[in-house]
Amino acid sequence: MAAAAQPSAGSPKSPKRDRTHFLYIAVIAAVVLGAVLGLVAPEFAKSLKPLGTGFINLIKMMIAPVIFCTIVLGIGSIAKAATVGKVGGLALGYFIIMSTFALAIGLVVGNLIHPGEGLDLQASGDAAPSAPEESEGMTGFLLSIIPTTLLASLTGESILQTLFVALLVGFALQKMGTAGAPVLKGIGYIQALVFRILMMIMWLAPIGAFGAISAVVGETGIQAIVSMATLMVAFYITCILFIVVILGGLLKLVTGVSIFKLMRYLGREYLLIFSTSSSEVALPRLIAKMEHLGISKPVVGVTVPTGYSFNLDGTAIYLTMAALFVASAMGKPLELGEQISLLVFMIIASKGAAGVTGAGLATLAGGLQSHRPDLIEGVGLIVGIDRFMSEARALTNFTGNAVATVLIGTWTKEIDKDQVTAVLDRERPFDEASMNVDAGTDEPRQTAESAELAASVPSPAGSSAVGGSTGEARH
């Protein structure tokens, strides 16, 4: 009887249904209903504000463990990637530069458009504590980064203390070498638990979004809808220009390859990403297609998985634009010095924004809480429109990693230019049969060399380098 219940060896497993689609639809419906309620019954809508506040408090609860785990594991991943040699070092250097550049672009665009101006939601943040810079001066601010005890950084409200201790722990484990491997593995399990809790919290996002949007629209009327729409449109335009002008220009200058031909070659992957709002679902296909394009397996095996954790251009643009939007909406814009220090924080913290749904939101909340705690409640505005911007983030992240692979293959002279030309001119099409799923497994076939190299650079977000899990490349 037991044997009869087992599927035959040759029968493929049915694909696992992605339940996050229901969450996506529920958030959109909640935003629409909240906006309508805010316009029709503003007084009642404003009374629903605690729903949004409660959800933000749940997100705040997860900030410290998310930041700590991702930074510690991220430093470990950097060390392992660097040991791969020239390819790993070059890839990490490029990723850090491009992520910083993307963050800076987000700041520039946010300062140019000021999408949150006119909402003036100051009342919601008046009771919050002031930032350390304002109350204690630079000396007090620097001293406040040092926690009372090592564990106090994980239970207190200072995210900078959490970041400081995470850096210390990460570098200490790095120095321990193989002796620190069991500790890193243990932190990986803790991170998996933290992200599981965060995923559970994210299923309350429709309720939080409904309460936050209802209250904001009830308080400001149609202006809130206009401001949020402005942010979304500006973000999409910024991502498009970043892909075409920045990534496309760099690709053409270094390799002579057209960004449009490369995007046409990856057309199926773009459709897959757009339908799921996650770039991680296309990770195995990107590895296979980059190898078919003529880039050596070692370069692809190191660059692509590492890029999925450290080269999140779309997420970087989103983080800075969203932070400036929240500050403007609350009538407390960030000064230039605060913007620069926030940029530095995001450069480090954004490396952990690739874990699961909600990790990007937690990173945004962590950046605001570390610099301007009085703005943290404004994250409720972003919850309502975050899902609308997820596709642009995922597509930009994916394109950035594809371009990076071609660039690094060119710089290391590990690329067959004749093959690149033939593939992009459709003379040598990609064999879709090579991506068939083996019986009894969920993963596409892959060369042993690629799998081994990809596994040598684990994601700091806790997902496997090749398989991926829940893909906050969405965020």
XYZ file of C-alpha atoms in Angstrom:
475
model
C 0.000 0.000 0.000
C 2.812 2.344 0.923
C 4.587 1.568 -2.309
C 1.449 2.229 -4.323
C 1.165 5.662 -2.825
C 4.598 6.646 -4.085
C 4.842 8.398 -7.473
C 6.612 6.497 -10.209
C 10.302 7.201 -10.620
C 9.857 8.626 -14.077
C 6.997 10.977 -13.248
C 7.982 14.605 -12.753
C 7.035 16.326 -9.522
C 4.230 18.809 -9.798
C 5.510 22.378 -9.487
C 5.072 23.929 -6.066
C 2.515 26.708 -6.100
C 3.863 30.130 -5.172
C 1.489 31.408 -2.500
C 3.049 34.879 -2.523
C 0.847 35.633 -5.543
C -2.111 35.726 -3.153
C -0.219 38.121 -0.892
C 0.547 40.348 -3.880
C -3.115 40.467 -4.907
C -4.260 41.024 -1.321
C -1.918 44.004 -0.836
C -3.091 45.627 -4.078
C -6.731 45.129 -3.085
C -6.032 46.529 0.395
C -4.376 49.650 -1.054
C -7.289 50.305 -3.407
C -9.902 49.745 -0.690
C -7.936 51.887 1.764
C -7.686 54.762 -0.718
C -11.415 54.575 -1.482
C -12.306 54.498 2.211
C -10.024 57.455 2.903
C -11.821 59.515 0.256
C -15.359 58.400 1.174
C -15.159 58.330 4.991
C -12.020 60.261 6.023
C -12.792 60.447 9.746
C -13.362 56.712 10.067
C -10.326 56.040 7.871
C -8.083 58.060 10.197
C -9.207 55.889 13.112
C -7.674 52.858 11.350
C -4.169 54.232 11.694
C -3.267 51.783 14.537
C -3.477 48.927 12.012
C -0.591 50.435 10.057
C 1.301 51.373 13.231
C 1.026 47.828 14.579
C 2.411 46.367 11.370
C 5.361 48.793 11.403
C 6.078 47.828 15.017
C 6.259 44.183 13.939
C 8.747 45.126 11.207
C 10.790 47.169 13.727
C 10.909 44.101 15.963
C 12.759 42.201 13.228
C 15.271 44.896 12.215
C 18.096 44.005 14.620
C 18.163 40.224 13.964
C 17.873 40.734 10.182
C 20.749 43.237 10.109
C 22.946 41.164 12.436
C 22.548 37.840 10.631
C 22.880 39.199 7.105
C 25.970 41.309 7.850
C 27.781 38.484 9.685
C 27.045 35.973 6.926
C 27.751 38.599 4.265
C 31.282 39.162 5.539
C 31.819 35.407 5.511
C 30.639 35.234 1.900
C 32.985 38.038 0.881
C 35.924 36.133 2.331
C 34.986 32.950 0.470
C 34.363 34.768 -2.801
C 37.708 36.530 -2.560
C 39.528 33.191 -2.178
C 38.250 32.121 -5.596
C 40.888 34.466 -6.985
C 40.907 37.240 -9.523
C 37.302 36.704 -10.613
C 35.912 36.896 -7.066
C 37.900 39.997 -6.125
C 37.047 41.801 -9.367
C 33.369 40.891 -9.046
C 33.112 42.134 -5.459
C 34.902 45.389 -6.295
C 32.553 46.012 -9.215
C 29.453 45.154 -7.162
C 30.401 47.546 -4.351
C 31.047 50.396 -6.801
C 27.826 49.852 -8.773
C 25.660 49.462 -5.659
C 27.092 52.681 -4.243
C 26.477 54.419 -7.560
C 22.880 53.165 -7.655
C 22.283 54.384 -4.091
C 23.665 57.799 -5.042
C 21.389 57.956 -8.101
C 18.405 57.247 -5.857
C 19.416 60.161 -3.622
C 19.839 62.520 -6.578
C 16.471 61.631 -8.115
C 14.733 61.811 -4.738
C 16.122 65.293 -4.152
C 15.051 66.430 -7.601
C 11.415 65.297 -7.539
C 10.516 65.574 -3.793
C 7.549 63.180 -4.265
C 6.361 63.340 -0.654
C 6.054 67.116 -0.444
C 2.615 68.397 0.428
C 1.525 65.471 2.597
C 2.830 67.066 5.830
C 2.253 64.084 8.130
C 4.287 65.592 10.967
C 1.837 64.679 13.705
C 2.493 60.963 13.321
C 6.132 61.325 14.225
C 6.139 64.048 16.873
C 6.365 61.626 19.777
C 9.338 59.728 18.377
C 12.785 60.238 19.878
C 15.177 62.567 18.154
C 18.213 61.311 16.292
C 21.431 60.977 18.274
C 23.266 63.453 16.040
C 20.921 66.246 17.011
C 20.888 65.684 20.789
C 24.464 64.677 21.649
C 26.744 66.114 18.987
C 29.306 64.158 16.964
C 31.277 62.921 19.998
C 28.156 61.635 21.731
C 26.965 60.097 18.486
C 30.207 58.133 18.015
C 30.218 56.961 21.650
C 26.575 55.890 21.352
C 27.553 53.372 18.679
C 29.372 51.299 21.322
C 26.811 49.133 23.191
C 26.886 48.524 26.934
C 27.371 44.795 26.366
C 27.809 42.643 23.288
C 24.271 41.257 23.501
C 22.712 44.631 24.354
C 23.059 45.610 20.686
C 20.512 42.922 19.777
C 17.927 44.001 22.336
C 18.270 47.791 22.233
C 16.841 50.307 19.767
C 20.138 51.472 18.219
C 20.587 49.865 14.819
C 24.070 51.356 14.531
C 25.066 49.353 17.609
C 23.715 46.212 15.958
C 25.676 47.018 12.800
C 28.843 47.688 14.797
C 28.661 44.376 16.684
C 27.749 42.476 13.492
C 30.895 43.825 11.808
C 33.021 42.827 14.819
C 31.551 39.317 14.910
C 31.841 38.889 11.156
C 35.511 39.863 11.003
C 36.286 37.803 14.120
C 34.762 34.707 12.528
C 36.670 35.472 9.362
C 39.947 35.450 11.345
C 39.011 32.152 13.009
C 39.005 30.393 9.647
C 37.713 26.824 9.704
C 37.207 27.003 13.481
C 34.528 29.647 12.929
C 32.636 27.576 10.352
C 30.291 25.917 12.904
C 29.403 29.336 14.345
C 28.658 30.687 10.874
C 26.514 27.640 10.181
C 24.631 28.226 13.432
C 24.026 31.888 12.532
C 22.745 30.644 9.173
C 20.124 28.547 10.981
C 19.200 31.517 13.171
C 18.812 33.640 10.052
C 16.521 31.026 8.516
C 14.337 31.246 11.638
C 14.367 35.061 11.551
C 13.344 35.126 7.906
C 10.608 32.578 8.519
C 9.157 34.847 11.204
C 9.511 37.828 8.857
C 7.599 35.957 6.147
C 4.817 35.241 8.628
C 4.653 38.928 9.522
C 4.512 39.900 5.851
C 1.234 38.016 5.503
C -0.219 40.794 7.652
C 0.934 43.366 5.079
C -2.556 43.730 3.536
C -3.973 44.723 6.946
C -1.090 47.116 7.616
C -1.308 48.633 4.153
C -5.090 49.058 4.450
C -4.791 50.888 7.770
C -1.850 53.066 6.706
C -3.281 54.098 3.325
C -6.753 54.699 4.763
C -5.355 57.019 7.450
C -3.072 58.930 5.079
C -5.720 59.435 2.393
C -8.272 60.342 5.051
C -5.884 62.975 6.406
C -4.539 64.441 3.150
C -7.127 63.491 0.531
C -6.158 62.922 -3.086
C -2.693 64.421 -2.507
C -1.501 61.169 -0.913
C -2.461 59.159 -3.998
C -0.753 61.689 -6.281
C 2.437 61.633 -4.193
C 2.661 57.839 -4.094
C 1.956 57.597 -7.829
C 4.704 60.166 -8.447
C 7.193 58.081 -6.481
C 6.293 54.905 -8.366
C 6.523 56.546 -11.799
C 9.799 58.250 -10.897
C 11.220 54.955 -9.644
C 10.274 53.105 -12.827
C 11.756 55.856 -15.008
C 14.945 55.890 -12.920
C 15.340 52.115 -13.250
C 14.796 52.266 -17.024
C 17.364 55.047 -17.432
C 19.816 53.221 -15.177
C 19.547 50.074 -17.321
C 19.689 51.796 -20.706
C 22.098 54.662 -20.019
C 24.386 53.495 -17.184
C 24.482 49.715 -17.635
C 23.989 49.902 -21.406
C 26.661 52.577 -21.834
C 29.183 50.686 -19.711
C 28.451 47.416 -21.527
C 28.870 49.045 -24.948
C 32.045 50.881 -23.947
C 33.794 47.833 -22.465
C 32.520 44.965 -24.615
C 30.828 46.512 -27.658
C 27.671 44.526 -26.854
C 24.275 46.192 -27.186
C 22.175 46.183 -24.012
C 19.041 45.759 -26.149
C 20.388 42.590 -27.802
C 21.341 41.190 -24.414
C 17.872 41.946 -23.036
C 16.250 40.341 -26.089
C 18.360 37.218 -25.464
C 17.063 37.146 -21.871
C 13.448 37.789 -22.882
C 11.996 34.612 -21.374
C 13.688 35.344 -18.071
C 12.208 38.856 -18.009
C 8.709 37.432 -18.465
C 9.326 34.937 -15.666
C 10.597 37.677 -13.340
C 7.741 40.024 -14.175
C 5.166 37.342 -13.420
C 6.705 36.441 -10.048
C 8.248 39.791 -8.962
C 11.433 37.868 -8.111
C 14.730 37.655 -9.967
C 15.839 34.556 -8.032
C 13.427 32.336 -9.975
C 15.558 33.005 -13.072
C 18.924 32.316 -11.380
C 19.498 28.791 -12.822
C 18.460 30.008 -16.280
C 20.802 33.006 -16.090
C 23.728 30.715 -15.239
C 22.928 28.438 -18.186
C 22.375 31.306 -20.609
C 25.547 33.146 -19.641
C 27.550 29.956 -20.222
C 25.848 29.518 -23.609
C 26.676 33.141 -24.419
C 30.360 32.241 -24.358
C 31.460 33.201 -20.846
C 33.587 30.619 -19.039
C 31.979 28.444 -16.382
C 34.260 29.654 -13.548
C 33.377 33.290 -14.219
C 29.647 32.541 -14.419
C 29.739 30.225 -11.398
C 31.313 32.904 -9.207
C 29.841 36.137 -10.580
C 26.146 35.280 -10.896
C 25.478 33.817 -7.411
C 27.619 36.499 -5.743
C 25.814 39.218 -7.686
C 22.458 37.979 -6.463
C 23.531 38.959 -2.952
C 25.845 41.912 -3.515
C 24.757 43.547 -6.779
C 21.217 44.775 -6.111
C 21.046 47.942 -8.188
C 17.250 48.159 -8.249
C 17.008 47.596 -4.508
C 19.671 50.264 -3.893
C 17.770 52.873 -5.915
C 14.551 51.928 -4.128
C 16.018 52.232 -0.619
C 17.282 55.789 -1.016
C 14.272 57.084 -2.972
C 11.880 55.532 -0.441
C 13.788 57.046 2.496
C 13.635 60.538 0.977
C 9.946 60.068 0.171
C 9.143 59.189 3.785
C 11.136 62.173 5.078
C 9.392 64.607 2.715
C 5.950 63.135 3.412
C 6.425 63.656 7.149
C 7.539 67.257 6.634
C 11.030 66.516 8.025
C 13.401 66.319 5.053
C 16.853 64.857 5.569
C 19.792 67.259 5.620
C 22.707 66.630 3.243
C 24.879 65.231 6.041
C 22.100 62.868 7.104
C 21.662 61.744 3.506
C 25.366 60.942 3.179
C 25.471 58.992 6.445
C 22.290 57.166 5.391
C 24.022 56.343 2.088
C 26.960 54.798 3.963
C 24.579 52.761 6.142
C 22.662 51.526 3.093
C 25.884 50.533 1.289
C 26.502 48.025 4.083
C 22.949 47.083 5.060
C 21.630 46.682 1.493
C 23.912 43.658 1.103
C 21.467 41.869 3.385
C 18.336 42.946 1.510
C 18.243 39.874 -0.702
C 16.774 37.332 1.693
C 12.993 37.132 1.697
C 9.916 39.231 1.225
C 10.125 42.037 3.767
C 13.921 42.113 4.187
C 14.165 45.228 2.007
C 11.418 46.861 4.049
C 13.288 45.971 7.243
C 16.503 47.455 5.812
C 14.687 50.674 4.946
C 13.184 50.845 8.435
C 16.606 50.125 9.947
C 18.214 52.978 8.008
C 15.567 55.446 9.110
C 15.622 54.288 12.719
C 19.412 54.583 12.899
C 19.440 58.155 11.549
C 15.998 59.649 12.125
C 13.834 57.581 14.506
C 11.104 60.206 14.185
C 10.513 59.049 10.594
C 10.020 55.353 11.260
C 6.203 55.500 11.223
C 6.307 56.844 7.688
C 7.371 53.399 6.466
C 3.664 52.571 6.561
C 3.295 54.649 3.398
C 5.834 52.467 1.620
C 4.104 49.232 2.664
C 1.129 50.187 0.523
C 3.081 50.806 -2.679
C 6.063 48.513 -2.148
C 4.541 45.662 -4.150
C 3.887 47.955 -7.112
C 7.613 48.686 -7.353
C 8.810 45.103 -6.878
C 8.859 44.239 -10.602
C 11.123 47.189 -11.455
C 13.478 46.268 -8.621
C 13.696 42.622 -9.692
C 14.202 43.406 -13.373
C 16.912 45.974 -12.602
C 18.705 43.587 -10.231
C 18.610 40.824 -12.844
C 19.852 43.032 -15.680
C 22.660 44.371 -13.504
C 23.873 40.837 -12.799
C 23.699 39.814 -16.463
C 25.708 42.879 -17.499
C 28.211 42.297 -14.679
C 28.843 38.741 -15.886
C 29.627 39.913 -19.432
C 31.862 42.726 -18.148
C 33.851 40.514 -15.781
C 34.202 37.841 -18.467
C 35.674 40.517 -20.748
C 38.025 41.956 -18.114
C 39.371 38.505 -17.223
C 39.553 37.468 -20.907
C 37.286 34.502 -20.169
C 34.786 35.150 -22.945
C 34.343 33.859 -26.496
C 33.466 37.005 -28.443
C 32.561 35.097 -31.599
C 30.065 33.044 -29.612
C 28.640 36.225 -28.039
C 28.078 37.758 -31.466
C 26.532 34.609 -32.905
C 24.198 34.082 -29.922
C 22.999 37.680 -29.732
C 22.436 37.712 -33.506
C 20.221 34.612 -33.072
C 22.539 32.413 -35.109
C 23.078 29.990 -32.211
C 19.851 29.914 -30.162
C 19.799 28.667 -26.594
C 18.645 25.048 -26.216
C 15.633 25.204 -23.913
C 15.769 21.412 -23.508
C 18.928 21.864 -21.431
C 16.777 23.439 -18.710
C 14.529 20.377 -18.319
C 13.935 19.332 -14.724
C 15.374 15.994 -13.702
C 12.889 13.474 -12.368
C 12.408 13.733 -8.632
C 14.214 17.077 -8.308
C 13.180 20.690 -8.381
C 16.435 22.003 -9.870
C 17.391 22.219 -13.558
C 20.336 20.181 -14.786
C 23.606 21.994 -14.329
C 27.253 21.217 -14.965
C 29.124 19.927 -11.937
C 31.714 22.672 -12.300
C 29.112 25.449 -12.220
C 27.308 23.921 -9.260
C 30.551 23.554 -7.307
C 31.647 27.111 -7.996
C 28.208 28.522 -7.216
C 28.093 26.585 -3.956
C 31.458 28.038 -2.961
C 29.880 31.503 -2.743
C 26.842 31.112 -0.430
C 24.278 33.860 -0.279
C 24.456 35.953 2.894
C 20.692 35.988 2.830
C 20.551 32.356 3.735
C 19.349 30.965 0.415
C 21.475 28.565 -1.550
C 23.631 30.091 -4.225
C 21.972 28.256 -7.067
C 18.577 27.222 -5.811
C 17.474 30.455 -4.197
C 14.487 30.466 -1.920
C 12.031 33.242 -1.556
C 13.865 35.954 -3.384
C 13.769 39.350 -1.854
C 15.461 40.357 -5.001
C 11.839 41.343 -5.275
C 12.681 44.105 -2.824
